[in-house]
Coordinates of C-alpha atoms in Angstrom, one line a residue:
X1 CA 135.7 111.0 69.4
X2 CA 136.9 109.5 72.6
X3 CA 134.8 109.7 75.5
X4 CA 136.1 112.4 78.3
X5 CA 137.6 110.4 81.2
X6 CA 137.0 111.5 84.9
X7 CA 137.4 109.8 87.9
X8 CA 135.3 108.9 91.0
X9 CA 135.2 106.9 94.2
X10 CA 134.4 103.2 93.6
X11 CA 133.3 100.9 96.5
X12 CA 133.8 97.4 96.1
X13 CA 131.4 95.9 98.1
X14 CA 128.5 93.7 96.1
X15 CA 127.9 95.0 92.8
X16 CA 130.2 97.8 92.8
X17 CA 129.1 101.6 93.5
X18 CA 130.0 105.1 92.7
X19 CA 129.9 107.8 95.8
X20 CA 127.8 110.5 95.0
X21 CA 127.6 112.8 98.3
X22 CA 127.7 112.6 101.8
X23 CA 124.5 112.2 103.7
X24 CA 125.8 112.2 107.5
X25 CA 129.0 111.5 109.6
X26 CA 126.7 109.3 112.3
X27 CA 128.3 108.9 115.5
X28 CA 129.0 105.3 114.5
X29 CA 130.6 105.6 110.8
X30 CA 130.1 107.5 108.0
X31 CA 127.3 107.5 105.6
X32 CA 127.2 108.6 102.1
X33 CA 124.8 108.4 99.3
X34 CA 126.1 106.0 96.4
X35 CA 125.1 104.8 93.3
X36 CA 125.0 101.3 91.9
X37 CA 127.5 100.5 88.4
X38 CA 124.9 97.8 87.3
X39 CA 121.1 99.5 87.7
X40 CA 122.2 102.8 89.0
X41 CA 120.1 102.8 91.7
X42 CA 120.9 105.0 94.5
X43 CA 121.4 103.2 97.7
X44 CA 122.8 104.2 101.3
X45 CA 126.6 103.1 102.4
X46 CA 127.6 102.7 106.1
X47 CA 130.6 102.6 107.1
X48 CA 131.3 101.9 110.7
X49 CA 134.3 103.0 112.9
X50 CA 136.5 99.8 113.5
X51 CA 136.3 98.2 116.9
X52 CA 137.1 95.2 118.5
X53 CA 134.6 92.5 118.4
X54 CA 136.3 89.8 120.2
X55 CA 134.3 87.0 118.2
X56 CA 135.5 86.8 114.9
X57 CA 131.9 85.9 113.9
X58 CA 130.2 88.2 116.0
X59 CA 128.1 90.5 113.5
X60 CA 127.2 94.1 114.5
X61 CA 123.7 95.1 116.3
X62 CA 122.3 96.5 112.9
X63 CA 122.8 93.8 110.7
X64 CA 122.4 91.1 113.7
X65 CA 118.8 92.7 114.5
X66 CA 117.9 93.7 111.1
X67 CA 114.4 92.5 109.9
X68 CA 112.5 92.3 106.9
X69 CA 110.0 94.7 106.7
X70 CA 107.7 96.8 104.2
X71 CA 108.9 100.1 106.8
X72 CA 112.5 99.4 107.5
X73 CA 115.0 100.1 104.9
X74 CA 116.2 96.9 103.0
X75 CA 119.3 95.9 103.9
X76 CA 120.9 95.2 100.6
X77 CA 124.5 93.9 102.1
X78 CA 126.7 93.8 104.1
X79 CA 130.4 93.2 104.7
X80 CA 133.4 93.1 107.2
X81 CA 136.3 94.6 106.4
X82 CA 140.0 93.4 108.5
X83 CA 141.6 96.7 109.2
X84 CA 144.7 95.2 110.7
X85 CA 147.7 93.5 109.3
X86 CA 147.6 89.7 108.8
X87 CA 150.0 89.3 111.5
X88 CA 148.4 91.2 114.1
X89 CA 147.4 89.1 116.8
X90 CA 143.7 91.2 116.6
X91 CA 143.5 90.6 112.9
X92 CA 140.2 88.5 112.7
X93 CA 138.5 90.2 115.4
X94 CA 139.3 94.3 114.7
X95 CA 136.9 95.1 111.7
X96 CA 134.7 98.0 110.2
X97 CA 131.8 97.0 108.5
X98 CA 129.7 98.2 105.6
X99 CA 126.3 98.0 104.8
X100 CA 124.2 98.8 101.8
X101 CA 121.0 100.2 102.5
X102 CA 117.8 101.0 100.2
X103 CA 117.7 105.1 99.9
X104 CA 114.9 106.9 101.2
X105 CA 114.1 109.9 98.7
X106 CA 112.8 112.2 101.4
X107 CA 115.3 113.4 104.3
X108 CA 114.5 112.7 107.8
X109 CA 111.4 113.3 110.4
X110 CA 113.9 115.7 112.0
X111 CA 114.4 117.9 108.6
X112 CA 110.8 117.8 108.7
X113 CA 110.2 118.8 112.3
X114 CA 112.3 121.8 111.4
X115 CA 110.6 122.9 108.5
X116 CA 107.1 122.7 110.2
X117 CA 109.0 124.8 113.5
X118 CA 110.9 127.5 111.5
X119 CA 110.8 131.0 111.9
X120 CA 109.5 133.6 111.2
X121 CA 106.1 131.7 110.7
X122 CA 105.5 127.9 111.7
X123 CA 103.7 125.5 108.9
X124 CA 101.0 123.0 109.3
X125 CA 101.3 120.2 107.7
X126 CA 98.0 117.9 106.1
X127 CA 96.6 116.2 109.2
X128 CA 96.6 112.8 107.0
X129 CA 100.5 113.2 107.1
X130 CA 100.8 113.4 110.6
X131 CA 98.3 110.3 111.2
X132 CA 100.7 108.0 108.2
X133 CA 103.4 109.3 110.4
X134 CA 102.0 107.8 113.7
X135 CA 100.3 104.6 112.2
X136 CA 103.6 103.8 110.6
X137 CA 105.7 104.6 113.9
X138 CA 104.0 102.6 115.9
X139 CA 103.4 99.5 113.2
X140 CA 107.5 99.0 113.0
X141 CA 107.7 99.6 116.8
X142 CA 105.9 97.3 117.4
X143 CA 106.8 94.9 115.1
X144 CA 110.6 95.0 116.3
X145 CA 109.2 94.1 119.7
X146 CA 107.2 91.5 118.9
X147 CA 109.1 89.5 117.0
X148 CA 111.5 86.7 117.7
X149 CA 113.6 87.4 119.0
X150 CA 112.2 90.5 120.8
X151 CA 114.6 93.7 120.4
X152 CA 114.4 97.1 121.9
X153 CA 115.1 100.4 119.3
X154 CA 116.7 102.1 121.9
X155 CA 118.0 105.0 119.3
X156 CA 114.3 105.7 118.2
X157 CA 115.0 109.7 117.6
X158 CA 114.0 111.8 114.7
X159 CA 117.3 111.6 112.5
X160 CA 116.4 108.0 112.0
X161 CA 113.1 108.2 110.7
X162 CA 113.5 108.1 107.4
X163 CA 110.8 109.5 105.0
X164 CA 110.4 107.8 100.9
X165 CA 107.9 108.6 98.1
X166 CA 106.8 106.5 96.1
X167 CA 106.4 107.6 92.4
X168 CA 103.0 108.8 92.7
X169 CA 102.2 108.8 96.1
X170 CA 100.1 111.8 97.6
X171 CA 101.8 111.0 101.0
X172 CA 105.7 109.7 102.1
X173 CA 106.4 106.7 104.0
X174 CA 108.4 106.5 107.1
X175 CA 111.0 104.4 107.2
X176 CA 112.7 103.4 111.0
X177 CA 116.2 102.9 110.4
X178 CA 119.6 102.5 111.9
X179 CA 119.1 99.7 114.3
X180 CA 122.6 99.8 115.7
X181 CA 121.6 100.4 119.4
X182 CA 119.3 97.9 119.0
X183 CA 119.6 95.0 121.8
X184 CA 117.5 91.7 123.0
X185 CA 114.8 91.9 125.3
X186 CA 114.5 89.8 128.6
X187 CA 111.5 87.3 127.7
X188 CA 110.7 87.9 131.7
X189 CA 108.7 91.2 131.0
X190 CA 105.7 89.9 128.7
X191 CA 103.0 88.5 130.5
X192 CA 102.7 85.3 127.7
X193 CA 106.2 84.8 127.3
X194 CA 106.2 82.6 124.3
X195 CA 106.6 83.8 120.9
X196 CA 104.2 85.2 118.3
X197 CA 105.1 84.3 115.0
X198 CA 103.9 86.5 112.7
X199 CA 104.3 87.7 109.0
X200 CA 106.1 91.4 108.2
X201 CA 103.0 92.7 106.3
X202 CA 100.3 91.2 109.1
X203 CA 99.2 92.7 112.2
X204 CA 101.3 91.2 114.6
X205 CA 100.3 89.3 117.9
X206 CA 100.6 91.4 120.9
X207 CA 102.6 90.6 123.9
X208 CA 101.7 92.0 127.4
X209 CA 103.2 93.6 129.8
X210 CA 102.8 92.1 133.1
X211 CA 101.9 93.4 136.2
X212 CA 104.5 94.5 138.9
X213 CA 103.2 92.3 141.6
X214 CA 103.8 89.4 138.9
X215 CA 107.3 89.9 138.9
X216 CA 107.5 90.0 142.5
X217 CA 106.0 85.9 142.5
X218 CA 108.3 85.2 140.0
X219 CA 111.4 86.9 140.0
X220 CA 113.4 86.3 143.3
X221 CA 117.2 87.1 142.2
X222 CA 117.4 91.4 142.8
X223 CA 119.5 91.2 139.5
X224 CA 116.9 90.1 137.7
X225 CA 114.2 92.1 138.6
X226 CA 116.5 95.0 138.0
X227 CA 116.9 93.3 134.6
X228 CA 113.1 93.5 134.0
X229 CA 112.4 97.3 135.7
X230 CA 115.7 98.2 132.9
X231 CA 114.7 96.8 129.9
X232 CA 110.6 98.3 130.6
X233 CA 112.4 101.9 131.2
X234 CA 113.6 101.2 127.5
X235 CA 110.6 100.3 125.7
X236 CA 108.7 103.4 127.7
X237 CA 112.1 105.8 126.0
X238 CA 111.4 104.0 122.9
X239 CA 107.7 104.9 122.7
X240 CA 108.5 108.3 124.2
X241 CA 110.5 109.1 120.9
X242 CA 107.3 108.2 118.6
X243 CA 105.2 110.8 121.0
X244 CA 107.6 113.8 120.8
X245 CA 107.6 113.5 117.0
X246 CA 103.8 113.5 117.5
X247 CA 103.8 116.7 119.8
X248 CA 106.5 118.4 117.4
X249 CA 104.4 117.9 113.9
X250 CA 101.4 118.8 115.7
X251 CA 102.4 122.2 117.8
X252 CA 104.7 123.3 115.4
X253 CA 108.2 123.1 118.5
X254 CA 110.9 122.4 118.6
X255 CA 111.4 119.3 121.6
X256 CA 114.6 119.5 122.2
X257 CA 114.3 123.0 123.3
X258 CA 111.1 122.7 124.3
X259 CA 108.8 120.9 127.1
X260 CA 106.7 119.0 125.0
X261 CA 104.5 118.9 128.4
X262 CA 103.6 122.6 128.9
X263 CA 100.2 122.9 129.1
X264 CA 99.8 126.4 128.3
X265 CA 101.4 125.4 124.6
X266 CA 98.8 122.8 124.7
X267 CA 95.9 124.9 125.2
X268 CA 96.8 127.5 122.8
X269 CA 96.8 124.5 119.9
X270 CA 93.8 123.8 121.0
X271 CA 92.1 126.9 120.5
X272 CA 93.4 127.7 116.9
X273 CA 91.2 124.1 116.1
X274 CA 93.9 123.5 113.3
X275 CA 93.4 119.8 113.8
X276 CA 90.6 116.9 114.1
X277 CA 89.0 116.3 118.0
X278 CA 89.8 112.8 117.0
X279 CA 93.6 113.9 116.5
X280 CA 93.6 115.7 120.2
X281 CA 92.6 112.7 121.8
X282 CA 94.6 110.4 120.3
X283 CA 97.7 113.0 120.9
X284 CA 96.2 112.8 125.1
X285 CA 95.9 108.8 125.3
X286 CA 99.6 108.2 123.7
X287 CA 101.1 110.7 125.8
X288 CA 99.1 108.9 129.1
X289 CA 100.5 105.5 127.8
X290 CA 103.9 106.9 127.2
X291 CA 104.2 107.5 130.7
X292 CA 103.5 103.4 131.7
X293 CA 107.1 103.7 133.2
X294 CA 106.5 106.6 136.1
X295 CA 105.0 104.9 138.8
X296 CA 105.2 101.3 138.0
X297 CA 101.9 101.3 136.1
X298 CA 103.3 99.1 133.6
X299 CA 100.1 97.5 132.2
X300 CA 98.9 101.0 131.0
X301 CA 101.5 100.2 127.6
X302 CA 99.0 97.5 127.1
X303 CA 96.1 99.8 126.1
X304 CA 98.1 100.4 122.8
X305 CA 96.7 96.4 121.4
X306 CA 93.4 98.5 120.8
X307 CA 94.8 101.9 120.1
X308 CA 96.9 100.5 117.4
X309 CA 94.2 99.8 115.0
X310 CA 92.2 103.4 115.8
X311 CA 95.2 105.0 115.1
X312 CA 95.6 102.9 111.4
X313 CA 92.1 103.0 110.7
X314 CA 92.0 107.4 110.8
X315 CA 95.0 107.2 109.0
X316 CA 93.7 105.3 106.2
X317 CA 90.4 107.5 106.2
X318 CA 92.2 110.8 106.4
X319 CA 94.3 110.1 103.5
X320 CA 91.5 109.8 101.6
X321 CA 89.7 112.5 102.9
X322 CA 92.2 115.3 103.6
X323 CA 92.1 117.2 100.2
X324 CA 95.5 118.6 101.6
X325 CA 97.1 115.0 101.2
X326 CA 98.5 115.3 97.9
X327 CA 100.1 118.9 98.4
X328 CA 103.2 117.2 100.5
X329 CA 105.7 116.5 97.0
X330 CA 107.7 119.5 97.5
X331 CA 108.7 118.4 101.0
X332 CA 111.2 116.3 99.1
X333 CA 113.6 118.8 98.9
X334 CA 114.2 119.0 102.5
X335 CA 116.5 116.1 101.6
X336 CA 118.8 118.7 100.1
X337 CA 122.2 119.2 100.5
X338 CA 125.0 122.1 101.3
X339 CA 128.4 122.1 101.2
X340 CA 129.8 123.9 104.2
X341 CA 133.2 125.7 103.2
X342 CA 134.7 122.7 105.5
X343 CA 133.4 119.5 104.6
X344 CA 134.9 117.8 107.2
X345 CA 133.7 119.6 110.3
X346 CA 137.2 119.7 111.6
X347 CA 139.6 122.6 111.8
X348 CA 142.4 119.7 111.3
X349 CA 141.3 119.5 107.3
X350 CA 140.5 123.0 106.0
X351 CA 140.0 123.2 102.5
X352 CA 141.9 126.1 100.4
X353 CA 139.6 128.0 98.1
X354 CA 141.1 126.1 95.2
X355 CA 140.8 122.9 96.1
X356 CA 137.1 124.0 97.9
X357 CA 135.8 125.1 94.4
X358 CA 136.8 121.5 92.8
X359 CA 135.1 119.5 95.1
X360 CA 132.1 122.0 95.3
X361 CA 132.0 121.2 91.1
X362 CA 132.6 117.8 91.0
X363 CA 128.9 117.3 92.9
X364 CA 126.2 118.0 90.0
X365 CA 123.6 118.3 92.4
X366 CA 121.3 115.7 90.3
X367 CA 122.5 112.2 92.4
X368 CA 124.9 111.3 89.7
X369 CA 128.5 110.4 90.6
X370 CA 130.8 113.1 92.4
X371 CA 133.9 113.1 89.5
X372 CA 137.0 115.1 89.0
X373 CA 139.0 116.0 85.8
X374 CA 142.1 114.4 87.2
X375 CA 143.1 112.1 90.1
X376 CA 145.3 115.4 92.3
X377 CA 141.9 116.7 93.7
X378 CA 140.3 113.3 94.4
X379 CA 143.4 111.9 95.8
X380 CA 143.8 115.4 98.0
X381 CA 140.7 114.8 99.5
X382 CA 141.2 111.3 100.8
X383 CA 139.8 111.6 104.3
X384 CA 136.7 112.9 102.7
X385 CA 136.1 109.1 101.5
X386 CA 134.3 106.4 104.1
X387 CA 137.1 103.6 103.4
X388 CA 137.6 101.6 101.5
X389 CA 137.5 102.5 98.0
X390 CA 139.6 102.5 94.8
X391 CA 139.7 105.0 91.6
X392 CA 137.2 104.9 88.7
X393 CA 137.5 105.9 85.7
X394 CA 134.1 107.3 84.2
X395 CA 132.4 108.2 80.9
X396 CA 131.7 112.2 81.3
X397 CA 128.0 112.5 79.7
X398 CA 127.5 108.6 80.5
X399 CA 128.8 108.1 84.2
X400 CA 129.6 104.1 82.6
X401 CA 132.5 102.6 84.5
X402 CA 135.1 101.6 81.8
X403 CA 138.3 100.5 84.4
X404 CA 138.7 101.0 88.3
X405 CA 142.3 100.7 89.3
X406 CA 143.9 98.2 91.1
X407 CA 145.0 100.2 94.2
X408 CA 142.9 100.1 97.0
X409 CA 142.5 102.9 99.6
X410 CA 141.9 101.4 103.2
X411 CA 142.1 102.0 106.7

């Protein structure tokens, strides 16, 4: 018998890939969850708003400060897309791009945070999670500042902490992605200016802060020292982001709602004894250093060159140690999804029940390709689809590509 056709959303960038959900709308582009039509292996696809970049061969922050490393999310590709016509005098310069990111299995630090906060009754997580958490925080953070050249996260929040399991693994991985804030830093601030060349799986060299009173013999230009007092004010935020995830895995809160600083919150923690001495002092010494910024005391950020490998040394011993490490697996479904009744988060596209039920079943739920019995539905939900993209027609039980049609869908 002839296999059932249905039809999906094909991307044509690289290999080829089949959209299988969204994962968030991202305030610069949409991101959806896609599926390779060589390997099938699930992968991440940006899509960024177009903009004018004035260089033709200017490259956006994220794939201009990407790096290579074991705790960032592979960049698998990327590519610029014109979005105006040839004869439009912005043509080379207006452009979205797309990347192709490696998928991280387990949601985000901020699904995570919320679990752990959630009425009616807050949950503790294994204390070995929360040092893996910390000891890989700080490893990336560091790493994106000490390499060359030297970039600031400056978008370091929850939602783009990424957590993966490993077939296996007792504990996730954390993942710091979505470096499209990301931006240089002036060379001016570290005490030993040149640069430390280092390799993505080694320790890396640390650069100093220097003192204030060194900027004042160096730096005569107001501008620049205004440069130097910015860009520390933006490593401090950066670091701050690492200690409120700390405070909100730890005391169970929310941070955003609130102060991560009470100390009555603080002392009641500390009575239940739910966690380690060596965890309270470690929580009281990052949230002294994150304060290097408040009252100039800029060299107090350099205490974190021997607080680095404290913090990756418990984390190695209480992961083998906590017998509570390998109870963590079912926090992978905090990566799941629902479908609100309007899937675009805009009163502009409501969806009628009819057409609300077809895209609700064209999702299995199991990260195989999102596919309708005909092309109405597919082509009625058009804004749903981060552009561009084209029709596929797919096997039913096999998801195989046999044909994607020739018209493309594009901004």
């Amino acid at each position: 018998a002839t296999p059932k056709c249905k039809y999906g959303v094909f991307f044509p960038e690289h290999t080829g890939y089949l959209y299988v959900r969204k994962l968030a709308p991202g305030n610069e582009g949409g991101v959806a969850l896609v599926r390779s039509i060589t390997d099938g292996m699930q992968c991440v696809r940006k899509s960024t708003h177009p903009q004018d970049h004035k260089d033709p061969e200017s490259k956006i922050a994220e794939v201009q400060f990407h790096r290579p490393h074991p705790l960032i999310p592979c960049l698998i590709w990327s590519q610029d897309h014109k979005v105006l016509n040839i004869d439009h005098k912005d043509h080379n310069t207006f452009k979205s791009t797309v990347m192709i990111h490696k998928y991280c299995n387990g949601g985000t630090l901020y699904n995570l945070a919320c679990w752990c906060s959630a009425d009616p009754e807050p949950r503790k997580l294994p204390e070995a999670l929360i040092w893996r958490m910390l000891d890989q925080r700080i490893q990336t953070w560091l790493y994106l500042i000490n390499s060359e050249p030297s970039t600031t996260r400056l978008d370091c929040h929850m939602n783009n902490v990424f957590l993966h399991y490993e077939d296996g693994a007792k504990l996730p991985d954390f993942y710091t992605g979505d470096l499209g804030h990301a931006k240089l830093i002036d060379p001016i601030i570290w005490q030993e200016p040149s640069p430390n060349l280092f390799g993505p799986t080694a320790w890396p060299a640390f650069r100093r802060i220097g003192p204030l009173d060194r900027l004042d013999r160096i730096v005569t230009d107001p501008n620049k020292r205004q440069s130097y007092l910015g860009t520390i004010a933006e490593i401090s935020s950066d670091f701050s982001h690492i200690w409120y995830a700390l405070v909100a895995l730890m005391f169970r809160i929310d941070v955003e709602e609130n102060d991560p600083d009470d100390e009555e919150m603080r002392d009641q923690a500390k009575a239940l004894q739910e966690w380690s001495p060596e965890l309270f002092e470690c929580e009281e010494r990052i949230r002294a250093i994150k304060g290097f910024w408040e009252g100039e005391k800029f060299t107090r950020y350099n205490e974190l060159d021997t607080l680095r490998f404290q913090i990756a040394q418990m984390a190695q011993r209480s992961a083998q140690a906590d017998p509570q490490a390998d109870t963590t697996s079912h926090l992978r479904s905090l990566d799941t999804f629902s479908y609100e009744d309007d899937i675009f988060g805009d009163e502009e596209f409501p969806l009628d029940g009819a057409l609300l039920q077809e895209y609700r079943g064209a999702h299995s739920g199991s990260g195989r390709p999102c596919v309708f019995d005909s092309r109405v539905p597919l082509l009625q939900l058009a804004s749903a689809w981060p552009e561009p993209w084209r029709i596929a027609r797919i096997e039913e039980n096999t998801d195989r590509v046999f044909g994607v049609e020739k018209m493309t869908y594009s901004f």
